[in-house]
Amino acid sequence: MGKGSPPAGDCCNDLFDAFEFTRFQDAEPPKRKGVYVIRIHQRGTPAEEVREKAVGLAESIGWDVAGRFLRSRLNRLSKIGDCPTIYIGSAGTYAGSKNTLHGRYLELATRHTAKYPVWALLSSGWELQYGWMVVDEHPGSAEEALKGQYRMAHGGRLPALVNR
């Protein structure tokens, strides 16, 4: 596994020096608490084209409730800029939580808020990396600290696929 090769662009990379990175589809994060990040390794089809195509697909199903929900997720693709960091999250933030880095990674295939944009990018030639850092005590605090550093570098904005 190892650190993985560097992503496209070096904005914010120093925030994640302590992280283990691998190709998104090959990730095997541990069953431990911690913080994780999704970043761009190589760009594919322009993000706005990816968004338009994915939203068109969502609208083509003809179910307004689903279409509105999918649009709300897929419109986050429009926020992708030069920074390769597109998501920062954590696992096991609450007392007694059984959530792990491994579990959060698996949720990107089923119920994670960023799953649809990630799927759209992966299906459009983007190469993404999944990275993690084990944080046994207070992973939520570590996540908030990283998001704070990210915001300082980006005029108060969060990564593109983070909504809060």
PDB file of C-alpha atoms in Angstrom:
ATOM      1  CA  MET A   1       0.000   0.000   0.000  1.00  0.00           C
ATOM      2  CA  GLY A   2       2.161   2.909   1.179  1.00  0.00           C
ATOM      3  CA  LYS A   3       1.710   6.610   0.756  1.00  0.00           C
ATOM      4  CA  GLY A   4       0.575   6.283  -2.858  1.00  0.00           C
ATOM      5  CA  SER A   5       1.749   8.576  -5.598  1.00  0.00           C
ATOM      6  CA  PRO A   6       0.997  12.281  -5.252  1.00  0.00           C
ATOM      7  CA  PRO A   7      -2.316  13.640  -6.521  1.00  0.00           C
ATOM      8  CA  ALA A   8      -2.932  16.067  -9.357  1.00  0.00           C
ATOM      9  CA  GLY A   9      -1.983  19.425  -7.850  1.00  0.00           C
ATOM     10  CA  ASP A  10      -0.304  19.991  -4.533  1.00  0.00           C
ATOM     11  CA  CYS A  11      -2.801  22.270  -2.816  1.00  0.00           C
ATOM     12  CA  CYS A  12      -3.458  21.009   0.735  1.00  0.00           C
ATOM     13  CA  ASN A  13      -1.343  17.863   0.367  1.00  0.00           C
ATOM     14  CA  ASP A  14       0.669  18.786   3.471  1.00  0.00           C
ATOM     15  CA  LEU A  15      -2.543  18.504   5.540  1.00  0.00           C
ATOM     16  CA  PHE A  16      -2.502  14.772   4.870  1.00  0.00           C
ATOM     17  CA  ASP A  17       1.155  13.852   5.378  1.00  0.00           C
ATOM     18  CA  ALA A  18       0.219  11.359   8.128  1.00  0.00           C
ATOM     19  CA  PHE A  19      -2.368   9.609   5.931  1.00  0.00           C
ATOM     20  CA  GLU A  20      -2.099   6.287   4.119  1.00  0.00           C
ATOM     21  CA  PHE A  21      -3.338   6.676   0.491  1.00  0.00           C
ATOM     22  CA  THR A  22      -4.267   4.163  -2.164  1.00  0.00           C
ATOM     23  CA  ARG A  23      -6.252   3.982  -5.395  1.00  0.00           C
ATOM     24  CA  PHE A  24      -9.896   4.514  -4.445  1.00  0.00           C
ATOM     25  CA  GLN A  25     -11.174   1.187  -5.789  1.00  0.00           C
ATOM     26  CA  ASP A  26      -8.357  -0.769  -4.089  1.00  0.00           C
ATOM     27  CA  ALA A  27      -8.613   0.751  -0.590  1.00  0.00           C
ATOM     28  CA  GLU A  28      -8.482  -1.545   2.416  1.00  0.00           C
ATOM     29  CA  PRO A  29      -8.748   0.803   5.385  1.00  0.00           C
ATOM     30  CA  PRO A  30      -8.560  -0.710   8.856  1.00  0.00           C
ATOM     31  CA  LYS A  31     -11.489  -1.499  11.116  1.00  0.00           C
ATOM     32  CA  ARG A  32     -10.478   1.360  13.413  1.00  0.00           C
ATOM     33  CA  LYS A  33     -11.676   4.884  14.178  1.00  0.00           C
ATOM     34  CA  GLY A  34     -10.126   7.773  12.311  1.00  0.00           C
ATOM     35  CA  VAL A  35     -10.267  10.420   9.623  1.00  0.00           C
ATOM     36  CA  TYR A  36     -10.436   9.834   5.878  1.00  0.00           C
ATOM     37  CA  VAL A  37     -10.099  11.880   2.720  1.00  0.00           C
ATOM     38  CA  ILE A  38     -10.973  11.468  -0.938  1.00  0.00           C
ATOM     39  CA  ARG A  39      -8.713  13.275  -3.357  1.00  0.00           C
ATOM     40  CA  ILE A  40      -8.178  13.522  -7.083  1.00  0.00           C
ATOM     41  CA  HIS A  41      -5.197  11.664  -8.479  1.00  0.00           C
ATOM     42  CA  GLN A  42      -5.949  12.348 -12.136  1.00  0.00           C
ATOM     43  CA  ARG A  43      -8.817  14.247 -13.739  1.00  0.00           C
ATOM     44  CA  GLY A  44     -11.018  12.858 -16.480  1.00  0.00           C
ATOM     45  CA  THR A  45     -13.987  14.446 -18.252  1.00  0.00           C
ATOM     46  CA  PRO A  46     -14.445  18.060 -17.014  1.00  0.00           C
ATOM     47  CA  ALA A  47     -16.426  18.124 -13.749  1.00  0.00           C
ATOM     48  CA  GLU A  48     -19.234  20.257 -15.162  1.00  0.00           C
ATOM     49  CA  GLU A  49     -19.745  17.798 -18.035  1.00  0.00           C
ATOM     50  CA  VAL A  50     -19.773  14.934 -15.531  1.00  0.00           C
ATOM     51  CA  ARG A  51     -22.424  16.798 -13.493  1.00  0.00           C
ATOM     52  CA  GLU A  52     -24.584  17.540 -16.552  1.00  0.00           C
ATOM     53  CA  LYS A  53     -24.478  13.936 -17.750  1.00  0.00           C
ATOM     54  CA  ALA A  54     -25.213  12.501 -14.284  1.00  0.00           C
ATOM     55  CA  VAL A  55     -28.054  14.959 -13.607  1.00  0.00           C
ATOM     56  CA  GLY A  56     -29.509  14.133 -17.021  1.00  0.00           C
ATOM     57  CA  LEU A  57     -29.434  10.450 -16.128  1.00  0.00           C
ATOM     58  CA  ALA A  58     -31.072  11.158 -12.762  1.00  0.00           C
ATOM     59  CA  GLU A  59     -33.825  13.199 -14.412  1.00  0.00           C
ATOM     60  CA  SER A  60     -34.389  10.540 -17.088  1.00  0.00           C
ATOM     61  CA  ILE A  61     -35.857   8.135 -14.536  1.00  0.00           C
ATOM     62  CA  GLY A  62     -38.929  10.389 -14.348  1.00  0.00           C
ATOM     63  CA  TRP A  63     -39.295  10.250 -10.580  1.00  0.00           C
ATOM     64  CA  ASP A  64     -39.250  13.805  -9.242  1.00  0.00           C
ATOM     65  CA  VAL A  65     -38.487  12.859  -5.629  1.00  0.00           C
ATOM     66  CA  ALA A  66     -35.433  10.843  -6.639  1.00  0.00           C
ATOM     67  CA  GLY A  67     -34.418  13.424  -9.227  1.00  0.00           C
ATOM     68  CA  ARG A  68     -34.383  16.250  -6.666  1.00  0.00           C
ATOM     69  CA  PHE A  69     -32.379  14.149  -4.209  1.00  0.00           C
ATOM     70  CA  LEU A  70     -29.835  13.083  -6.824  1.00  0.00           C
ATOM     71  CA  ARG A  71     -29.488  16.635  -8.164  1.00  0.00           C
ATOM     72  CA  SER A  72     -28.735  17.894  -4.647  1.00  0.00           C
ATOM     73  CA  ARG A  73     -25.845  15.419  -4.432  1.00  0.00           C
ATOM     74  CA  LEU A  74     -24.598  15.678  -8.005  1.00  0.00           C
ATOM     75  CA  ASN A  75     -24.590  19.493  -8.056  1.00  0.00           C
ATOM     76  CA  ARG A  76     -21.663  19.296  -5.612  1.00  0.00           C
ATOM     77  CA  LEU A  77     -19.534  18.328  -8.610  1.00  0.00           C
ATOM     78  CA  SER A  78     -19.736  21.968  -9.744  1.00  0.00           C
ATOM     79  CA  LYS A  79     -17.682  22.951  -6.694  1.00  0.00           C
ATOM     80  CA  ILE A  80     -14.625  20.929  -7.752  1.00  0.00           C
ATOM     81  CA  GLY A  81     -11.793  23.371  -8.362  1.00  0.00           C
ATOM     82  CA  ASP A  82      -8.023  23.183  -8.526  1.00  0.00           C
ATOM     83  CA  CYS A  83      -7.554  21.581  -5.099  1.00  0.00           C
ATOM     84  CA  PRO A  84      -7.368  17.772  -5.335  1.00  0.00           C
ATOM     85  CA  THR A  85      -9.075  17.315  -1.932  1.00  0.00           C
ATOM     86  CA  ILE A  86     -12.788  16.718  -2.519  1.00  0.00           C
ATOM     87  CA  TYR A  87     -13.965  15.100   0.744  1.00  0.00           C
ATOM     88  CA  ILE A  88     -12.895  14.971   4.398  1.00  0.00           C
ATOM     89  CA  GLY A  89     -14.783  12.783   6.876  1.00  0.00           C
ATOM     90  CA  SER A  90     -14.395  10.696  10.010  1.00  0.00           C
ATOM     91  CA  ALA A  91     -15.462   7.381  11.469  1.00  0.00           C
ATOM     92  CA  GLY A  92     -16.295   6.532  15.063  1.00  0.00           C
ATOM     93  CA  THR A  93     -16.913  10.070  16.274  1.00  0.00           C
ATOM     94  CA  TYR A  94     -19.576   9.316  18.890  1.00  0.00           C
ATOM     95  CA  ALA A  95     -19.126   7.537  22.213  1.00  0.00           C
ATOM     96  CA  GLY A  96     -19.886   3.872  21.702  1.00  0.00           C
ATOM     97  CA  SER A  97     -19.828   4.206  17.896  1.00  0.00           C
ATOM     98  CA  LYS A  98     -18.950   1.015  16.085  1.00  0.00           C
ATOM     99  CA  ASN A  99     -18.275   2.898  12.838  1.00  0.00           C
ATOM    100  CA  THR A 100     -14.799   2.393  11.389  1.00  0.00           C
ATOM    101  CA  LEU A 101     -12.705   3.658   8.508  1.00  0.00           C
ATOM    102  CA  HIS A 102     -13.424   0.353   6.778  1.00  0.00           C
ATOM    103  CA  GLY A 103     -17.165   0.756   7.353  1.00  0.00           C
ATOM    104  CA  ARG A 104     -17.247   4.330   6.039  1.00  0.00           C
ATOM    105  CA  TYR A 105     -15.366   3.214   2.919  1.00  0.00           C
ATOM    106  CA  LEU A 106     -17.940   0.468   2.315  1.00  0.00           C
ATOM    107  CA  GLU A 107     -20.739   3.037   2.757  1.00  0.00           C
ATOM    108  CA  LEU A 108     -19.425   4.818  -0.337  1.00  0.00           C
ATOM    109  CA  ALA A 109     -20.888   1.853  -2.218  1.00  0.00           C
ATOM    110  CA  THR A 110     -24.258   1.990  -0.464  1.00  0.00           C
ATOM    111  CA  ARG A 111     -25.418   4.999   1.559  1.00  0.00           C
ATOM    112  CA  HIS A 112     -22.703   7.657   1.887  1.00  0.00           C
ATOM    113  CA  THR A 113     -23.662  11.244   1.017  1.00  0.00           C
ATOM    114  CA  ALA A 114     -20.790  11.487  -1.498  1.00  0.00           C
ATOM    115  CA  LYS A 115     -21.438   8.175  -3.264  1.00  0.00           C
ATOM    116  CA  TYR A 116     -23.253   9.520  -6.340  1.00  0.00           C
ATOM    117  CA  PRO A 117     -20.682  12.215  -7.150  1.00  0.00           C
ATOM    118  CA  VAL A 118     -17.857   9.725  -6.560  1.00  0.00           C
ATOM    119  CA  TRP A 119     -19.527   7.183  -8.850  1.00  0.00           C
ATOM    120  CA  ALA A 120     -20.038   9.842 -11.527  1.00  0.00           C
ATOM    121  CA  LEU A 121     -16.359  10.837 -11.388  1.00  0.00           C
ATOM    122  CA  LEU A 122     -15.090   7.251 -11.454  1.00  0.00           C
ATOM    123  CA  SER A 123     -17.298   6.432 -14.441  1.00  0.00           C
ATOM    124  CA  SER A 124     -15.946   9.495 -16.293  1.00  0.00           C
ATOM    125  CA  GLY A 125     -12.261   8.632 -16.288  1.00  0.00           C
ATOM    126  CA  TRP A 126     -11.279  10.256 -12.976  1.00  0.00           C
ATOM    127  CA  GLU A 127      -8.727   8.507 -10.791  1.00  0.00           C
ATOM    128  CA  LEU A 128      -9.398   9.078  -7.109  1.00  0.00           C
ATOM    129  CA  GLN A 129      -7.470   8.173  -3.989  1.00  0.00           C
ATOM    130  CA  TYR A 130      -8.854   7.158  -0.616  1.00  0.00           C
ATOM    131  CA  GLY A 131      -6.672   8.062   2.336  1.00  0.00           C
ATOM    132  CA  TRP A 132      -6.987   7.529   6.071  1.00  0.00           C
ATOM    133  CA  MET A 133      -5.348   8.159   9.389  1.00  0.00           C
ATOM    134  CA  VAL A 134      -6.184   6.109  12.472  1.00  0.00           C
ATOM    135  CA  VAL A 135      -7.326   8.330  15.357  1.00  0.00           C
ATOM    136  CA  ASP A 136      -8.412   6.222  18.318  1.00  0.00           C
ATOM    137  CA  GLU A 137      -9.358   9.152  20.559  1.00  0.00           C
ATOM    138  CA  HIS A 138     -11.675  11.895  19.283  1.00  0.00           C
ATOM    139  CA  PRO A 139     -11.643  11.351  15.497  1.00  0.00           C
ATOM    140  CA  GLY A 140     -14.389  13.991  15.196  1.00  0.00           C
ATOM    141  CA  SER A 141     -12.062  16.599  16.669  1.00  0.00           C
ATOM    142  CA  ALA A 142      -9.317  15.574  14.246  1.00  0.00           C
ATOM    143  CA  GLU A 143     -11.786  15.872  11.354  1.00  0.00           C
ATOM    144  CA  GLU A 144     -12.905  19.342  12.457  1.00  0.00           C
ATOM    145  CA  ALA A 145      -9.276  20.469  12.816  1.00  0.00           C
ATOM    146  CA  LEU A 146      -8.490  19.309   9.264  1.00  0.00           C
ATOM    147  CA  LYS A 147     -11.622  20.988   7.911  1.00  0.00           C
ATOM    148  CA  GLY A 148     -10.604  24.158   9.732  1.00  0.00           C
ATOM    149  CA  GLN A 149      -7.172  24.112   8.112  1.00  0.00           C
ATOM    150  CA  TYR A 150      -8.789  23.412   4.741  1.00  0.00           C
ATOM    151  CA  ARG A 151     -11.193  26.345   5.202  1.00  0.00           C
ATOM    152  CA  MET A 152      -8.320  28.680   6.098  1.00  0.00           C
ATOM    153  CA  ALA A 153      -6.620  27.777   2.811  1.00  0.00           C
ATOM    154  CA  HIS A 154      -9.853  28.102   0.771  1.00  0.00           C
ATOM    155  CA  GLY A 155     -11.594  31.267   1.897  1.00  0.00           C
ATOM    156  CA  GLY A 156     -13.889  29.507   4.360  1.00  0.00           C
ATOM    157  CA  ARG A 157     -15.105  26.854   1.898  1.00  0.00           C
ATOM    158  CA  LEU A 158     -15.227  23.123   2.586  1.00  0.00           C
ATOM    159  CA  PRO A 159     -14.119  20.468   0.070  1.00  0.00           C
ATOM    160  CA  ALA A 160     -16.398  20.156  -2.970  1.00  0.00           C
ATOM    161  CA  LEU A 161     -18.339  17.045  -1.927  1.00  0.00           C
ATOM    162  CA  VAL A 162     -18.769  18.083   1.736  1.00  0.00           C
ATOM    163  CA  ASN A 163     -22.068  19.765   2.440  1.00  0.00           C
ATOM    164  CA  ARG A 164     -21.516  20.641   6.120  1.00  0.00           C
TER     165      ARG A 164
END
